XYZ file of C-alpha atoms in Angstrom:
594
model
C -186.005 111.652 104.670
C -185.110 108.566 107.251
C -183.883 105.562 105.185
C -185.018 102.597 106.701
C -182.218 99.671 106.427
C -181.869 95.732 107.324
C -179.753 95.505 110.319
C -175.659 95.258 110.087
C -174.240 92.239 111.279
C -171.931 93.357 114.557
C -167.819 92.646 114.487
C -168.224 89.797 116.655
C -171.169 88.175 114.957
C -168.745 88.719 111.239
C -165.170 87.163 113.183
C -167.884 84.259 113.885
C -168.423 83.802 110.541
C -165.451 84.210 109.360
C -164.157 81.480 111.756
C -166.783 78.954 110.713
C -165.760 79.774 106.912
C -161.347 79.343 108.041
C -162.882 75.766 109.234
C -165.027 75.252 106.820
C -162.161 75.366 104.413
C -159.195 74.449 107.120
C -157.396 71.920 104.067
C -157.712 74.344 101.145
C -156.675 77.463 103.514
C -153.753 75.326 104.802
C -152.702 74.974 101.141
C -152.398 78.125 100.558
C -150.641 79.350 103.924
C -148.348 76.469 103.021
C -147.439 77.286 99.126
C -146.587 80.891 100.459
C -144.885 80.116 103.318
C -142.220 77.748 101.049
C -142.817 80.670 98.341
C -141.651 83.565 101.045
C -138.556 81.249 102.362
C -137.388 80.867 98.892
C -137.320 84.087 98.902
C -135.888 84.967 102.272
C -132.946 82.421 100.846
C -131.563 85.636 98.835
C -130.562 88.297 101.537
C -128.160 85.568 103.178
C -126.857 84.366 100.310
C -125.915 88.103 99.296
C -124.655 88.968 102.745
C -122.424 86.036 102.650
C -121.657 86.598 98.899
C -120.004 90.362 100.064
C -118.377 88.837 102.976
C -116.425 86.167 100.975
C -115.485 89.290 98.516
C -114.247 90.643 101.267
C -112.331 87.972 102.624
C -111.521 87.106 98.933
C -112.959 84.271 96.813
C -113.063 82.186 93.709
C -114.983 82.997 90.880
C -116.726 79.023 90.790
C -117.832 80.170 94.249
C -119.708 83.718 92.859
C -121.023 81.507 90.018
C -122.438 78.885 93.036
C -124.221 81.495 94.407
C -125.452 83.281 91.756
C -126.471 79.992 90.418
C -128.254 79.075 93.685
C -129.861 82.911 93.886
C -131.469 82.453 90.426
C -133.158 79.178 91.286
C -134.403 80.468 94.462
C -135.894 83.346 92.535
C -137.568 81.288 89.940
C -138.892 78.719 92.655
C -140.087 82.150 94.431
C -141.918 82.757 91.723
C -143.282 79.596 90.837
C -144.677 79.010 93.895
C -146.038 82.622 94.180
C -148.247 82.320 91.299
C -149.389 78.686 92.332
C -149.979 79.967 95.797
C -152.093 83.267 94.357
C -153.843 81.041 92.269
C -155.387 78.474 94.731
C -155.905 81.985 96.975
C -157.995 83.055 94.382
C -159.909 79.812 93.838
C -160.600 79.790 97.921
C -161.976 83.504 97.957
C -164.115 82.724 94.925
C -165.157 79.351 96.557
C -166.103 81.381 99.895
C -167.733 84.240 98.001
C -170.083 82.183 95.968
C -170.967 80.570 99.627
C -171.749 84.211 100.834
C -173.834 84.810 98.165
C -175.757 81.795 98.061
C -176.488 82.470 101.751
C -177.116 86.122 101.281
C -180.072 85.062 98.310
C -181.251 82.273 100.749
C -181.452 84.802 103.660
C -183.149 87.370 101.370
C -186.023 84.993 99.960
C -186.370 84.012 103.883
C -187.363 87.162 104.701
C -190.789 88.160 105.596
C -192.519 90.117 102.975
C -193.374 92.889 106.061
C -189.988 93.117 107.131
C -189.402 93.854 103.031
C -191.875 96.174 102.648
C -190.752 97.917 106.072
C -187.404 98.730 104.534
C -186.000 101.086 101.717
C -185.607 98.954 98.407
C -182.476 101.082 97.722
C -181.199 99.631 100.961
C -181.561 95.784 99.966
C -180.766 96.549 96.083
C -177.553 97.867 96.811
C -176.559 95.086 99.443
C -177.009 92.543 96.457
C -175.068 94.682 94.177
C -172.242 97.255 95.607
C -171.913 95.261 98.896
C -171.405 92.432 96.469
C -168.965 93.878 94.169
C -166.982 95.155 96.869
C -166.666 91.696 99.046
C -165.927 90.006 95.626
C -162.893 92.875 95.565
C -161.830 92.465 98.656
C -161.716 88.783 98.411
C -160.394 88.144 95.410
C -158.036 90.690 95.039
C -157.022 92.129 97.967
C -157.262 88.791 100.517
C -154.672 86.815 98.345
C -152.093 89.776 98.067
C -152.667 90.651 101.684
C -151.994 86.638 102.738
C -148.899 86.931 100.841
C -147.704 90.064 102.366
C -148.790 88.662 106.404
C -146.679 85.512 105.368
C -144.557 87.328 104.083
C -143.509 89.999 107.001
C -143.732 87.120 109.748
C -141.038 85.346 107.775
C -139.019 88.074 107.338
C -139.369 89.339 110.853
C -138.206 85.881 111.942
C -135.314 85.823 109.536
C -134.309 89.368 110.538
C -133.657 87.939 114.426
C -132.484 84.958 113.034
C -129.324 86.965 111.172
C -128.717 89.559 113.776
C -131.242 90.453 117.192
C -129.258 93.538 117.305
C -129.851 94.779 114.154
C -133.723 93.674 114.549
C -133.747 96.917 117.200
C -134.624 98.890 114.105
C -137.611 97.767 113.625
C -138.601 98.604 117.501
C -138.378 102.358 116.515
C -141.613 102.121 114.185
C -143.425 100.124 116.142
C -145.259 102.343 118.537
C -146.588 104.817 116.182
C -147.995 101.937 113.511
C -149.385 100.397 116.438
C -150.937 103.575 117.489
C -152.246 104.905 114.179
C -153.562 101.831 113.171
C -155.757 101.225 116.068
C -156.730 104.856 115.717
C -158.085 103.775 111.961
C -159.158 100.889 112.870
C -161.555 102.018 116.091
C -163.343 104.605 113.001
C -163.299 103.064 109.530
C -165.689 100.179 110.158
C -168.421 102.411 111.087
C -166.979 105.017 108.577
C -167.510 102.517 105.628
C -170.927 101.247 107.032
C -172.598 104.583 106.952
C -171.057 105.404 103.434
C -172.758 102.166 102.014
C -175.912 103.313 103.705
C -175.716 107.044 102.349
C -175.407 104.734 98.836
C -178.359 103.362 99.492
C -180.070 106.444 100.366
C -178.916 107.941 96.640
C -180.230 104.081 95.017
C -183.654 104.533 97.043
C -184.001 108.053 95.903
C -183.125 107.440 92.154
C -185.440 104.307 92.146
C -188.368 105.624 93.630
C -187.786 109.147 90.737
C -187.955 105.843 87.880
C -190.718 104.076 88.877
C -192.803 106.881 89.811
C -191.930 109.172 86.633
C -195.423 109.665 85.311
C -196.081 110.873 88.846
C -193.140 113.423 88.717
C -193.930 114.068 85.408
C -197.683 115.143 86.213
C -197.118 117.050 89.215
C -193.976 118.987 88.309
C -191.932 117.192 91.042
C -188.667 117.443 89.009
C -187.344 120.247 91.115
C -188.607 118.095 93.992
C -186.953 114.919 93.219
C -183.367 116.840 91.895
C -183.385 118.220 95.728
C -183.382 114.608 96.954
C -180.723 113.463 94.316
C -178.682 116.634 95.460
C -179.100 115.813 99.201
C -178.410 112.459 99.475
C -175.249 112.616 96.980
C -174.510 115.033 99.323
C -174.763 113.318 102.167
C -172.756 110.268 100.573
C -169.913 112.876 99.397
C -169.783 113.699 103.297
C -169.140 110.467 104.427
C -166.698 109.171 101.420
C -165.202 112.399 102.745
C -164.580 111.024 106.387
C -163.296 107.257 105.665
C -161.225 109.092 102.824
C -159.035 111.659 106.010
C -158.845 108.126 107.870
C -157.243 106.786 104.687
C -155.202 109.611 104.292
C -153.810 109.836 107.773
C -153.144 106.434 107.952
C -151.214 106.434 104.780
C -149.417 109.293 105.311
C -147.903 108.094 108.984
C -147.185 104.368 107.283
C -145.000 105.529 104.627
C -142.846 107.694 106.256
C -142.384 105.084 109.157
C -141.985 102.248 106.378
C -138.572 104.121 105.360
C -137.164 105.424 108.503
C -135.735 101.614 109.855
C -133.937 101.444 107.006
C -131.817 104.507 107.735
C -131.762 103.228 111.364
C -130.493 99.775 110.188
C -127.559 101.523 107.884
C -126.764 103.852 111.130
C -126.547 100.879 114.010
C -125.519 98.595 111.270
C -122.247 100.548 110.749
C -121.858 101.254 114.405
C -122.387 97.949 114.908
C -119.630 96.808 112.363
C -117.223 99.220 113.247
C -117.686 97.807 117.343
C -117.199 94.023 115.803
C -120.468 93.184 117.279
C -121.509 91.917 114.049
C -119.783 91.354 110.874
C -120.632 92.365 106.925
C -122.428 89.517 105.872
C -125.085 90.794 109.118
C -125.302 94.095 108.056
C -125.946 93.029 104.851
C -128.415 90.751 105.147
C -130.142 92.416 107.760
C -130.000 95.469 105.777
C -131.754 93.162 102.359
C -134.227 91.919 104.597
C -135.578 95.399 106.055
C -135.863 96.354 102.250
C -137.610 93.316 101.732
C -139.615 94.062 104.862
C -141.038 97.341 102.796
C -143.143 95.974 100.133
C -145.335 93.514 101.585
C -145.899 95.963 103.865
C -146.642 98.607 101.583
C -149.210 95.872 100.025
C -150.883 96.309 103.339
C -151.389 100.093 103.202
C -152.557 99.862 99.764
C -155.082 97.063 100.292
C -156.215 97.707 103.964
C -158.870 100.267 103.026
C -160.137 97.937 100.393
C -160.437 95.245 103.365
C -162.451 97.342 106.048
C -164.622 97.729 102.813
C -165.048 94.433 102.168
C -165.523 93.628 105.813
C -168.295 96.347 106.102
C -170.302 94.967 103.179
C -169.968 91.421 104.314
C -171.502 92.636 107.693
C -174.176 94.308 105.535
C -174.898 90.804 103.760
C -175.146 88.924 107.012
C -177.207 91.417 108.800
C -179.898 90.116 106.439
C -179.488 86.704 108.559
C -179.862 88.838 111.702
C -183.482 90.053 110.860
C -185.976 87.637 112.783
C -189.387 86.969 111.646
C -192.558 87.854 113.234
C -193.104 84.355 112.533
C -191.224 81.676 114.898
C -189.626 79.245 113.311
C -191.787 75.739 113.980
C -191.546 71.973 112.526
C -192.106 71.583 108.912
C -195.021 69.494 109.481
C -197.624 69.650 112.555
C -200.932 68.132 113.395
C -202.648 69.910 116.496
C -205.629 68.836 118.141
C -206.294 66.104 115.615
C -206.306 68.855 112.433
C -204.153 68.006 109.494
C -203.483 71.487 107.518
C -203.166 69.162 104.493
C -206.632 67.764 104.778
C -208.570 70.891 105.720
C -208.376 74.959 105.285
C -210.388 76.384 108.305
C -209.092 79.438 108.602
C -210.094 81.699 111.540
C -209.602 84.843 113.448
C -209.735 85.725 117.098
C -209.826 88.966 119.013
C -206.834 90.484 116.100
C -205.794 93.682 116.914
C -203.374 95.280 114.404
C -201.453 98.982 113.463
C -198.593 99.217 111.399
C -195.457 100.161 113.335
C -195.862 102.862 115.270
C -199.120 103.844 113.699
C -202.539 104.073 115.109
C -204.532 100.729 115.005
C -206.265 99.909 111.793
C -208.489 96.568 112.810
C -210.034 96.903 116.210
C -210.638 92.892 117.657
C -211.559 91.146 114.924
C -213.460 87.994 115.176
C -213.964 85.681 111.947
C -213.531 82.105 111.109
C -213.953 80.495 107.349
C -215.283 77.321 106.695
C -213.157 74.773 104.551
C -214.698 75.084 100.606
C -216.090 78.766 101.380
C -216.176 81.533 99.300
C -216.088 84.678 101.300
C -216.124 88.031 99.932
C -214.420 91.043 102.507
C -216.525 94.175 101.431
C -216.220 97.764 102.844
C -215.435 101.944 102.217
C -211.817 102.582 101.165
C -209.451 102.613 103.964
C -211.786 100.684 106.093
C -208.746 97.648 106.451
C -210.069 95.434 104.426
C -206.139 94.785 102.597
C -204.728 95.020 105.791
C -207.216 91.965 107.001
C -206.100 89.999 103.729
C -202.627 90.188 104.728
C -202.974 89.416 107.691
C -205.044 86.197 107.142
C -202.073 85.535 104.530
C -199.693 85.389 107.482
C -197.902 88.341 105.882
C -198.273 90.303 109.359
C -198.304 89.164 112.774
C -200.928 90.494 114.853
C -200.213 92.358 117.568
C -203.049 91.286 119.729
C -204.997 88.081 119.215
C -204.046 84.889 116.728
C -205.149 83.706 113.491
C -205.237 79.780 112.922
C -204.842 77.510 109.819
C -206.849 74.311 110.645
C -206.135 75.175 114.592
C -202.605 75.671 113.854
C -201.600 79.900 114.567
C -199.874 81.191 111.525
C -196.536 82.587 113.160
C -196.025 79.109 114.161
C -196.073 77.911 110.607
C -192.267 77.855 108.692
C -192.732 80.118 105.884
C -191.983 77.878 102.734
C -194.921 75.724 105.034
C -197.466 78.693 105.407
C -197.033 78.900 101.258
C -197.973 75.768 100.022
C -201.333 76.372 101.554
C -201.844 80.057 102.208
C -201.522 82.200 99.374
C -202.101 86.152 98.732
C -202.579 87.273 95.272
C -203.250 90.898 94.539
C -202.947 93.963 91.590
C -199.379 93.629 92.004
C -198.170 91.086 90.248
C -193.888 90.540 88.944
C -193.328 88.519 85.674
C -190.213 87.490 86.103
C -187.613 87.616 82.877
C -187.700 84.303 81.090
C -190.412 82.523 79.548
C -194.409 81.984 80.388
C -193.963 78.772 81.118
C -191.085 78.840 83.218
C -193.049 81.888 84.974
C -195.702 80.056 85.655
C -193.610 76.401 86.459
C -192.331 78.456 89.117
C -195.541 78.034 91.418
C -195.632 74.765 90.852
C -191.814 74.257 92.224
C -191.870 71.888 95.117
C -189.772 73.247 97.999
C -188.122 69.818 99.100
C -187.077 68.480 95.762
C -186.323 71.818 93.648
C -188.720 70.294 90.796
C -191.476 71.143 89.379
C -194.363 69.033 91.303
C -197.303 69.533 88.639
C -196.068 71.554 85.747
C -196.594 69.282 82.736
C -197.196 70.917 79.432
C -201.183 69.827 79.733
C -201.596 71.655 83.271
C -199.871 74.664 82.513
C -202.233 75.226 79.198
C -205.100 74.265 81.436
C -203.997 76.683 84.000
C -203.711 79.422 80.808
C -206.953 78.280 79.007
C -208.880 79.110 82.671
C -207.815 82.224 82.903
C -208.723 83.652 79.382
C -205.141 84.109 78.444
C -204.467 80.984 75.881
C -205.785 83.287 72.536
C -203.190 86.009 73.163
C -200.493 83.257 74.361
C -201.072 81.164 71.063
C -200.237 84.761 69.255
C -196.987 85.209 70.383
C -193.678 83.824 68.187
C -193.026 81.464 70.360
C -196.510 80.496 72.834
C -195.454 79.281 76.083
C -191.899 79.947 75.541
C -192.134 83.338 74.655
C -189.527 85.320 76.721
C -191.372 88.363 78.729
C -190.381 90.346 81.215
C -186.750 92.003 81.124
C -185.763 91.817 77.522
C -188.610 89.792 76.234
C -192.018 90.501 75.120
C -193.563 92.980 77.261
C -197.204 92.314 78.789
C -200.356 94.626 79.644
C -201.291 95.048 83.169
C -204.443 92.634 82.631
C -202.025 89.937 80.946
C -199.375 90.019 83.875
C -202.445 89.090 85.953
C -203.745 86.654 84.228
C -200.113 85.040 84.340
C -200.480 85.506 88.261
C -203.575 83.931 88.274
C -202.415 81.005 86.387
C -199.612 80.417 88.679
C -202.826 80.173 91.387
C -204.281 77.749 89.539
C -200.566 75.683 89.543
C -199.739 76.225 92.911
C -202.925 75.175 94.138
C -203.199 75.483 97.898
C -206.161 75.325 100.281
C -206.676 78.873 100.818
C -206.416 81.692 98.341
C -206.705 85.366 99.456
C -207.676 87.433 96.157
C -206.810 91.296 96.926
C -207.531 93.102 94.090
C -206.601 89.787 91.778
C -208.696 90.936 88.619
C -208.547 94.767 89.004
C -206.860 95.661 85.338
C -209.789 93.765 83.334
C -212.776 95.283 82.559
C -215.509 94.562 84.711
C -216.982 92.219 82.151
C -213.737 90.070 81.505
C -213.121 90.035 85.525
C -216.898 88.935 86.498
C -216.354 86.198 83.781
C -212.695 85.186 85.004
C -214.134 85.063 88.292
C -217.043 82.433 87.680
C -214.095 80.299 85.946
C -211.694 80.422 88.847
C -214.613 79.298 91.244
C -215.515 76.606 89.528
C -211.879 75.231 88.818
C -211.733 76.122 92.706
C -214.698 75.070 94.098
C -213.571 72.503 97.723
C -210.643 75.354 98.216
C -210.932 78.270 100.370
C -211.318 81.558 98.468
C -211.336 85.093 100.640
C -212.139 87.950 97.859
C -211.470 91.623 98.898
C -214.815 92.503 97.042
C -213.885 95.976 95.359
C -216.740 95.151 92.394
C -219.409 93.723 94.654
C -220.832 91.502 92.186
C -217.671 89.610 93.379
C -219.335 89.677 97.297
C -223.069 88.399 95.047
C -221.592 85.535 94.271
C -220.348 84.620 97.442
C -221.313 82.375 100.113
C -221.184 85.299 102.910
C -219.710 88.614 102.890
C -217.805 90.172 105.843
C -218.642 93.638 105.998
C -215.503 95.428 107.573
C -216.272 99.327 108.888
C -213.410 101.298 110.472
C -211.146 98.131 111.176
C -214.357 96.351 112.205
C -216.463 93.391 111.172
C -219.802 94.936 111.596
C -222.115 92.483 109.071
C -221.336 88.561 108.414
C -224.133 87.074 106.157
C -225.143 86.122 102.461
C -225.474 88.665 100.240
C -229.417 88.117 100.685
C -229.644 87.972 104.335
C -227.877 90.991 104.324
C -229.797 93.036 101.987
C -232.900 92.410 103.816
C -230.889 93.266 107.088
C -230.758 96.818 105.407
C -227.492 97.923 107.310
C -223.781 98.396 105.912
C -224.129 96.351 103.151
C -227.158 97.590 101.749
C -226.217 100.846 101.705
C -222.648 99.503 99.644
C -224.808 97.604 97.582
C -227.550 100.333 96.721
C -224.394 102.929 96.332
C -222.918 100.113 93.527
C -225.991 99.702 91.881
């Protein structure tokens, strides 16, 4: 089965970022480059003071001069570590710092995205970007970033030291440095890709094991546990394959490195003594040259343990930006427009002309539709199953583009509309409704949370019981321990179908916007508690907007016309009386009701 992802930020696109972050944060990252470069030197101090320690042995020597250097070794070592830990320290607080900033932007990008673009991908795909891509960039920048700073500090340091004390004795290091060269670009050219299509196999197993949960009752009914082990099977399979393939990269890589790390050692000893023995340089050299190659060893060891951790990290942060990368249908437009003389704040005409629409690669589902809604109207969308009447509602919601034609708030086309814009006066409500963990009335303060000033616009106590008393839902709220501050949802009080609509409905009533698309909005009450909820919400409504998808058609009754949609046409606008003397579409629907 094809798993459908977000895109993947590309390696340019991520050095970009990463970049804008290193300027971003230029004083803090100096900081830290600076409390490891005095950390490193402190530490580069020993070597010379041991080579010259052996050569004054040698050449004979006090004891007050041993104790000197000793002395003067220690404090180096201390201040080594001092400034280590200090310099690890503020490293951490910097990755943490930037991390937070990735996720902030990753949640931002996510709640900017298009509810199509959403529904077009795998939920197992977006669920495990916000939690394994995650939890590996936090990894790789908290743990691994700061050691491998340290270690790049550390080996350019070194390297410079190492010339410093004796460019002969630096040849050593020219013997390695073709094969790491050549390995690690070999790595390097596969384990990015390598680690981006083992997070997606991940996702495959989290949209597989998902989609078993929430549809267990269906499994359960239809004897699809065979079924649904097959998928599990495959797609660990398929994630074993490729954690297979970045796991040979690892091991080559690591295998080549640490035999390489050792052998200029044992070159250094060789031309060292050579070297001595010739005069070209003397003990205190071959010493220190000798300390500083053994030095030279573990930060660079700290890079073969922590570079596979890295391409990790850099292939989930280039899953968490690829979010950015995913454009709306929807342009991006002011946050505020007036066109030919309409204000969208003053009026909710909403209208469609010559839409043509399919999903994807599908065949079309609404064939040039023509419609336009009066401000104040109640219209009721009525027609056979699978005649596009939901696909019409979302589309008049702006949650789809069309692909031929426009659709126009108040003269203003939808796409052109911001999306936090389209919402405060466009909204879809439908059977599917999330209660989110916390308490009713912070659920249903959310819809009532104005965009510019993160506060709640019109969410007094008074409106939010209002808002509950309308829809029929204040005698079971009053019941519970704690009313309006009940906690439902995830580890709270858990609600009937019916009740998590009436919550959504509530939030309507809150958010109140100009237009409000009802799909489906009252289909887990009995038809006697809906029709009732119904004649509330239009009066409490009545000057809004109100499209119905008229599934009961006592809904499309008490309408003031009904748009009779046939086979991804309009085929019969009218009142419900007009049209039952017409004696088409609608009077057949209506006679089949009854």
């Amino acid at each position: 089965m094809k798993v459908r992802t977000l895109p993947v930020a590309d390696a340019k696109f991520v050095r970009q970022f990463l970049r804008q972050v290193a300027r971003s944060h230029r004083k803090e990252l100096a900081y830290v480059l600076v409390l490891y470069g005095i950390a490193v030197s402190s530490g580069l101090v020993g070597p010379r003071l041991l080579g010259d320690l052996v050569q004054d042995v040698r050449d004979g020597t006090t004891v007050g001069n041993v104790t000197t250097i000793v002395a003067a070794l220690t404090g180096f070592i201390l201040l080594q570590a001092f400034l280590t830990r200090v310099a690890f320290r503020a490293a951490g607080r910097l990755a943490a710092t930037v991390q937070a900033e990735i996720r902030e932007k990753f949640v931002d990008d996510v709640l900017a995205l298009p509810l199509a673009v959403v529904e077009r991908s795998d939920d197992g795909d977006l669920v495990t970007r916000a939690s394994h891509d995650v939890n590996t960039l936090r990894r790789a920048m908290q743990v691994a970033v700061p050691q491998v700073a340290e270690a790049v500090v550390w080996i350019v340091l070194s390297l410079g030291a190492l010339l410093l004390v004796s460019p002969l004795l630096s040849l050593a290091l020219v013997v390695i440095l073709p094969p790491l060269v050549i390995v690690n670009r070999w790595y390097l050219a596969r384990a990015r890709d390598g680690f981006l299509r083992e997070a997606a196999a991940s996702s495959g197993i989290t949209e597989g094991l998902d989609a078993t949960i929430q549809g267990a009752g269906t499994v359960e009914a239809y004897g699809l546990e065979e079924h649904r082990m097959r998928r599990a099977e495959r797609d660990t399979q398929a994630w074993y394959e490729r954690v297979g393939y970045t796991l040979r990269l690892r091991t080559v890589l690591y295998s080549v490195e640490e035999f390489f790390f050792t052998f200029p050692l044992a070159v250094a000893l060789l031309l060292g003594g050579y070297a001595y023995t010739q005069g070209w340089v003397d003990l205190a050299q071959v010493t220190a040259a000798t300390l500083y190659l053994l030095q030279l060893m573990f930060p660079l060891e700290t890079l073969l343990d922590w570079v596979g951790t890295l391409q990790q990290g850099s292939a989930s942060l280039a899953r968490l930006l690829g979010v950015a990368d995913t454009r709306s249908e929807q342009a991006d437009a002011p946050a505020e427009r007036k066109d030919n003389g309409h204000d969208i704040t003053a009026a909710a005409e909403l209208s469609a002309h010559s839409v043509r629409f399919g999903y994807e690669d599908g065949p079309e589902v609404l064939h040039g539709i023509d419609l336009a809604v009066r401000p104040g109207e109640r219209l009721a969308i009525v027609g056979p199953t699978g005649s596009g009447k939901t696909t019409l509602a979302r589309l008049l919601s702006g949650i789809h583009p069309p692909q031929v034609g426009d659709i126009q708030l108040s003269g203003i086309p939808l796409h052109e509309l911001p999306s936090h814009e389209l919402r405060k006066h466009v909204i879809l409500v439908n059977q599917d409704q999330y209660i989110f963990g916390g308490t009713i009335r912070e659920n249903l303060e959310l819809s009532a949370v104005n965009v510019e000033q993160h506060a709640p616009a019109d969410a007094d106590g008074a409106a939010v019981w209002r808002a509950v008393d309308t829809v029929g839902a204040s005698e079971w709220v009053n019941a519970l321990p704690e009313k309006l501050d009940t906690t439902v949802g995830a580890g709270g009080e858990v609600l009937t179908d019916a009740q998590a609509q009436q919550i959504a409905l509530a939030r309507l009533l809150l958010a109140d916007p100009r237009v409000l698309i009802l799909d489906e909005a009252t289909s887990e009450m009995d038809p006697g508690s809906a029709r009732n909820l119904e004649r509330s919400l239009a009066a409490v409504l009545a000057g809004r907007t109100v499209i119905s998808i008229a599934h009961r058609l006592h809904t499309a009754y008490d309408a003031d016309r009904i748009a009779v949609v046939e086979d991804g046409s309009i085929v019969e606008v009218g009142s419900h009386q007009d049209l039952i003397v017409r004696d088409g579409a609608y009077a057949r629907l209506w006679s089949s009701w009854l």
